[in-house]
Short mmCIF file of C-alpha atoms in Angstrom, two decimals:
data_model
loop_
_atom_site.label_atom_id
_atom_site.label_comp_id
_atom_site.label_asym_id
_atom_site.label_seq_id
_atom_site.Cartn_x
_atom_site.Cartn_y
_atom_site.Cartn_z
CA MET A 1 10.94 3.64 2.02
CA ASN A 2 8.62 1.73 -0.25
CA LEU A 3 6.31 -1.12 0.96
CA GLU A 4 4.26 -3.40 -1.35
CA VAL A 5 0.76 -4.46 -0.05
CA ASN A 6 -1.28 -7.25 -1.55
CA ARG A 7 -4.65 -5.96 -1.89
CA ASP A 8 -6.09 -9.53 -2.50
CA ILE A 9 -5.13 -9.97 1.21
CA TYR A 10 -5.41 -6.60 2.72
CA SER A 11 -8.49 -4.49 2.14
CA ASP A 12 -8.52 -0.64 1.21
CA SER A 13 -10.38 -0.14 4.61
CA VAL A 14 -7.55 -1.99 6.40
CA ILE A 15 -4.81 -0.24 4.55
CA SER A 16 -6.26 3.15 5.11
CA LYS A 17 -6.62 2.63 8.92
CA VAL A 18 -2.85 1.66 9.10
CA VAL A 19 -1.99 4.84 7.17
CA TYR A 20 -3.94 6.80 9.58
CA TRP A 21 -2.23 5.17 12.51
CA LEU A 22 1.18 5.99 11.12
CA SER A 23 0.27 9.62 10.21
CA GLY A 24 1.61 10.81 13.53
CA ASN A 25 5.23 10.21 12.50
CA TYR A 26 5.15 9.50 8.70
CA ALA A 27 3.69 10.75 5.60
CA VAL A 28 2.41 7.89 3.29
CA GLU A 29 1.97 8.13 -0.33
CA ARG A 30 -0.23 5.47 -1.80
CA LYS A 31 -0.18 4.13 -5.36
CA LEU A 32 -1.95 1.24 -6.75
CA ASN A 33 -0.40 -1.12 -9.46
CA GLY A 34 -2.86 -3.95 -10.26
CA ASN A 35 -3.73 -5.73 -7.16
CA THR A 36 -0.49 -4.44 -5.30
CA GLU A 37 -0.54 -1.13 -3.52
CA ILE A 38 2.84 0.62 -3.24
CA MET A 39 3.18 2.67 0.08
CA ASN A 40 5.97 5.22 0.05
CA ILE A 41 6.77 5.90 3.66
CA THR A 42 8.70 9.02 4.76
CA SER A 43 9.55 10.34 8.16
CA ILE A 44 7.94 14.05 8.91
CA LYS A 45 10.16 14.36 12.00
CA ASP A 46 13.42 14.46 9.94
CA GLU A 47 14.65 11.38 11.53
CA PRO A 48 16.26 8.21 9.73
CA ILE A 49 13.80 5.33 9.09
CA ASP A 50 14.86 1.89 10.37
CA GLU A 51 13.42 0.23 7.52
CA LYS A 52 13.31 -3.39 8.98
CA THR A 53 11.59 -2.24 12.11
CA LEU A 54 9.09 -0.25 10.21
CA HIS A 55 8.40 -2.98 7.90
CA HIS A 56 7.71 -5.32 10.71
CA LYS A 57 5.61 -2.58 12.40
CA VAL A 58 3.51 -1.92 9.18
CA PHE A 59 2.73 -5.67 8.70
CA GLN A 60 1.90 -6.30 12.32
CA MET A 61 -0.56 -3.35 12.10
CA LEU A 62 -2.20 -4.62 8.91
CA ASN A 63 -2.41 -8.12 10.35
CA ASP A 64 -4.06 -6.55 13.67
CA GLN A 65 -6.74 -4.56 11.72
CA LYS A 66 -7.42 -7.37 9.40
CA LEU A 67 -8.19 -9.70 12.26
CA ARG A 68 -10.32 -6.84 13.97
CA ASN A 69 -12.29 -6.64 10.70
CA ILE A 70 -12.71 -10.60 10.74
CA ILE A 71 -13.82 -10.61 14.08
CA GLU A 72 -16.26 -7.58 13.82
CA ASP A 73 -17.69 -9.22 10.64
CA GLU A 74 -18.33 -12.55 12.64
CA THR A 75 -19.82 -11.27 15.80
CA ASN A 76 -21.84 -8.30 14.09
CA ASP A 77 -25.08 -10.64 14.30
CA ILE A 78 -24.53 -11.54 18.13
CA ARG A 79 -23.81 -7.64 18.79
CA THR A 80 -27.10 -6.72 17.02
CA ILE A 81 -29.24 -9.51 19.07
CA LEU A 82 -27.64 -8.15 22.32
CA PHE A 83 -28.32 -4.50 21.77
CA ALA A 84 -31.88 -5.32 20.61
CA LYS A 85 -32.35 -7.59 23.89
CA ALA A 86 -30.78 -4.89 26.05
CA PHE A 87 -33.04 -2.20 24.83
CA ALA A 88 -36.23 -4.36 24.39
CA ASP A 89 -36.92 -3.96 28.23
CA PHE A 90 -37.22 -0.10 27.84
CA ASP A 91 -40.01 -0.43 25.25
CA ASP A 92 -42.35 -1.35 28.27
CA LEU A 93 -41.47 1.67 30.42
CA THR A 94 -43.76 4.19 31.16
CA GLU A 95 -43.20 7.82 32.10
CA GLU A 96 -44.06 6.93 35.76
CA ASP A 97 -41.26 4.34 35.81
CA LEU A 98 -38.74 7.00 34.77
CA THR A 99 -39.69 9.59 37.49
CA GLU A 100 -39.46 7.01 40.46
#
């Protein structure tokens, strides 16, 4: 089964994560043709592929991972600030505080 994925919409990172998620049941060969990535998907379990279901599953996974990346990018600064604040209080600890 071949699927075409637009690289202008889905980054290499997003596609690579989806390929990894599929690797338990499928072998995926990737070819780049301009801004289109062609994914040749074959079952490694010698079972027939329900192409409609797999097509839906792959694009659901692509959209899920793309959204995860968007959220990560948008919240990165907030997470950095929270980590810095959480560990800032430990700068004032002395060895005596740790042994109590």
